[in-house]
């Protein structure tokens, strides 16, 4: 049975965070499907969970409902903007920039090694880096290294799943573990 998506508009999705994580993955904002289910990257067709596995972060492809198991692997999830929308283009540049400030506060509080923003266009807007590219960024966020990954949405035709897996693997390999 499909969740009621209309009731999810504007709903907030709790972060999956803890102190001292290796990587906190930062989505743009929850989609309506994710907000309705209460799980990050939950929409069928979103390739976050398969990319996470292909990148070597998880021993198998996790279901979105298993998101809390990431904490035991040193991983977390948050979003630039907390409110759920049908599409990321419903967000304003001001919301994205405010999300960058909130993300810096989260990084200072939880002290992850890396904050990985999942979505280059949102990153460019939120951080005012018009020419940013996927991969490691020069600046830090609090004391965390800052990384940009491609958006794993099924709507992102620029990256197929093997390419996403490679991008996630590059981040994992940078951890030196």
Short mmCIF file of C-alpha atoms in Angstrom, two decimals:
data_model
loop_
_atom_site.label_atom_id
_atom_site.label_comp_id
_atom_site.label_asym_id
_atom_site.label_seq_id
_atom_site.Cartn_x
_atom_site.Cartn_y
_atom_site.Cartn_z
CA UNK A 1 0.00 0.00 0.00
CA UNK A 2 1.36 3.41 -0.94
CA UNK A 3 1.73 6.03 1.80
CA UNK A 4 -0.48 9.15 1.73
CA UNK A 5 1.84 11.60 0.01
CA UNK A 6 -0.43 14.64 0.25
CA UNK A 7 -0.33 14.45 4.06
CA UNK A 8 3.48 14.43 3.98
CA UNK A 9 3.90 17.91 2.39
CA UNK A 10 5.89 20.11 4.78
CA UNK A 11 6.44 17.24 7.23
CA UNK A 12 9.84 17.04 8.93
CA UNK A 13 12.00 13.93 8.82
CA UNK A 14 14.24 13.28 11.84
CA UNK A 15 18.00 13.20 11.29
CA UNK A 16 20.03 10.04 11.81
CA UNK A 17 22.94 11.52 13.74
CA UNK A 18 25.34 10.83 16.56
CA UNK A 19 28.70 12.11 17.77
CA UNK A 20 31.95 11.39 15.95
CA UNK A 21 30.59 9.75 12.80
CA UNK A 22 32.87 9.06 9.86
CA UNK A 23 30.44 10.49 7.29
CA UNK A 24 27.17 12.37 7.50
CA UNK A 25 25.33 12.23 4.17
CA UNK A 26 23.30 15.36 3.58
CA UNK A 27 20.39 15.16 1.17
CA UNK A 28 18.72 18.20 -0.32
CA UNK A 29 15.38 17.74 1.48
CA UNK A 30 12.98 14.87 2.08
CA UNK A 31 10.65 13.97 -0.73
CA UNK A 32 7.01 13.34 0.08
CA UNK A 33 7.48 9.57 -0.05
CA UNK A 34 10.35 9.72 2.45
CA UNK A 35 8.39 12.01 4.77
CA UNK A 36 5.34 9.75 4.59
CA UNK A 37 7.38 6.66 5.47
CA UNK A 38 9.67 8.39 7.97
CA UNK A 39 12.79 7.12 6.21
CA UNK A 40 15.47 8.97 4.23
CA UNK A 41 15.90 8.20 0.52
CA UNK A 42 12.85 5.91 0.70
CA UNK A 43 11.26 6.45 -2.70
CA UNK A 44 11.47 3.39 -4.93
CA UNK A 45 13.94 4.23 -7.66
CA UNK A 46 16.17 6.36 -5.43
CA UNK A 47 19.65 4.91 -5.75
CA UNK A 48 21.15 6.14 -2.46
CA UNK A 49 21.04 2.77 -0.71
CA UNK A 50 22.46 0.76 -3.65
CA UNK A 51 25.15 3.43 -4.21
CA UNK A 52 26.06 3.33 -0.52
CA UNK A 53 26.56 -0.43 -0.79
CA UNK A 54 28.43 -0.25 -4.11
CA UNK A 55 30.68 2.37 -2.57
CA UNK A 56 31.66 -0.08 0.18
CA UNK A 57 29.93 1.66 3.08
CA UNK A 58 27.47 -1.15 3.88
CA UNK A 59 27.84 -4.94 3.77
CA UNK A 60 24.61 -5.23 1.72
CA UNK A 61 21.96 -2.96 0.25
CA UNK A 62 20.02 -1.62 3.20
CA UNK A 63 16.33 -0.81 2.99
CA UNK A 64 15.43 2.76 3.91
CA UNK A 65 13.65 1.39 7.00
CA UNK A 66 17.06 0.21 8.25
CA UNK A 67 18.50 3.74 8.28
CA UNK A 68 19.25 3.67 12.03
CA UNK A 69 21.68 0.79 11.47
CA UNK A 70 23.98 3.29 9.74
CA UNK A 71 24.99 4.75 13.11
CA UNK A 72 26.72 1.49 14.01
CA UNK A 73 28.73 1.81 10.79
CA UNK A 74 29.83 5.37 11.61
CA UNK A 75 27.38 6.94 9.17
CA UNK A 76 24.53 9.42 9.48
CA UNK A 77 21.95 11.25 7.39
CA UNK A 78 20.55 14.78 7.45
CA UNK A 79 19.17 17.25 4.90
CA UNK A 80 19.95 20.81 3.88
CA UNK A 81 16.27 21.69 4.25
CA UNK A 82 14.13 19.76 6.70
CA UNK A 83 10.67 20.23 5.15
CA UNK A 84 9.31 17.73 2.67
CA UNK A 85 8.35 18.73 -0.86
CA UNK A 86 7.35 16.90 -4.02
CA UNK A 87 10.43 18.26 -5.84
CA UNK A 88 13.66 19.92 -4.75
CA UNK A 89 12.97 22.81 -7.13
CA UNK A 90 10.19 23.88 -4.74
CA UNK A 91 12.90 25.09 -2.34
CA UNK A 92 14.16 28.66 -2.41
CA UNK A 93 17.79 29.71 -2.59
CA UNK A 94 17.29 31.31 0.84
CA UNK A 95 16.17 27.98 2.30
CA UNK A 96 19.23 26.25 0.85
CA UNK A 97 21.60 28.93 2.19
CA UNK A 98 19.97 28.67 5.63
CA UNK A 99 20.47 24.91 5.35
CA UNK A 100 24.21 25.42 4.85
CA UNK A 101 24.32 27.41 8.10
CA UNK A 102 22.37 24.68 9.92
CA UNK A 103 24.67 22.04 8.43
CA UNK A 104 27.72 23.89 9.78
CA UNK A 105 26.11 23.97 13.22
CA UNK A 106 25.44 20.21 13.01
CA UNK A 107 29.06 19.59 12.00
CA UNK A 108 30.33 21.66 14.94
CA UNK A 109 28.05 19.79 17.37
CA UNK A 110 28.45 16.20 16.11
CA UNK A 111 32.00 16.46 14.73
CA UNK A 112 31.85 14.01 11.80
CA UNK A 113 35.02 13.45 9.82
CA UNK A 114 33.23 14.23 6.54
CA UNK A 115 29.98 15.93 5.55
CA UNK A 116 28.91 14.71 2.12
CA UNK A 117 26.28 16.82 0.38
CA UNK A 118 24.29 14.67 -2.02
CA UNK A 119 23.46 16.96 -4.94
CA UNK A 120 25.85 19.32 -6.74
CA UNK A 121 23.27 21.94 -7.78
CA UNK A 122 21.90 22.30 -4.25
CA UNK A 123 25.46 22.47 -2.90
CA UNK A 124 26.40 25.25 -5.32
CA UNK A 125 23.38 27.31 -4.26
CA UNK A 126 23.61 26.59 -0.52
CA UNK A 127 27.32 27.33 -0.25
CA UNK A 128 27.63 29.97 -2.98
CA UNK A 129 30.13 27.88 -4.96
CA UNK A 130 28.92 28.24 -8.55
CA UNK A 131 31.85 26.28 -10.04
CA UNK A 132 32.01 23.45 -7.50
CA UNK A 133 32.42 19.94 -8.87
CA UNK A 134 31.65 16.51 -7.45
CA UNK A 135 34.27 15.26 -4.99
CA UNK A 136 36.35 16.74 -2.17
CA UNK A 137 35.92 20.46 -1.57
CA UNK A 138 38.72 22.80 -0.49
CA UNK A 139 36.95 24.33 2.50
CA UNK A 140 36.05 22.67 5.78
CA UNK A 141 32.64 22.72 7.42
CA UNK A 142 33.39 23.35 11.07
CA UNK A 143 36.25 20.82 11.39
CA UNK A 144 34.74 18.33 8.95
CA UNK A 145 35.99 17.72 5.44
CA UNK A 146 33.36 18.70 2.91
CA UNK A 147 32.49 16.44 -0.01
CA UNK A 148 29.91 16.60 -2.81
CA UNK A 149 28.29 13.51 -4.28
CA UNK A 150 25.91 13.27 -7.23
CA UNK A 151 22.20 13.27 -6.47
CA UNK A 152 21.09 9.59 -6.35
CA UNK A 153 17.54 10.37 -7.42
CA UNK A 154 16.31 8.26 -10.29
CA UNK A 155 15.65 11.57 -12.05
CA UNK A 156 19.41 12.27 -12.27
CA UNK A 157 20.19 10.81 -15.69
CA UNK A 158 23.77 12.14 -15.65
CA UNK A 159 24.84 9.36 -13.28
CA UNK A 160 23.96 5.70 -13.59
CA UNK A 161 24.23 3.39 -10.60
CA UNK A 162 27.81 2.20 -11.37
CA UNK A 163 28.92 5.85 -11.61
CA UNK A 164 27.20 6.66 -8.32
CA UNK A 165 28.89 3.66 -6.70
CA UNK A 166 32.27 4.89 -7.94
CA UNK A 167 31.65 8.39 -6.53
CA UNK A 168 30.65 6.94 -3.15
CA UNK A 169 33.69 4.60 -3.22
CA UNK A 170 36.01 7.55 -3.79
CA UNK A 171 34.67 9.15 -0.62
CA UNK A 172 34.99 5.92 1.37
CA UNK A 173 38.57 5.42 0.17
CA UNK A 174 39.43 8.96 1.29
CA UNK A 175 38.69 7.90 4.87
CA UNK A 176 41.84 5.78 4.81
CA UNK A 177 40.24 2.79 6.49
#
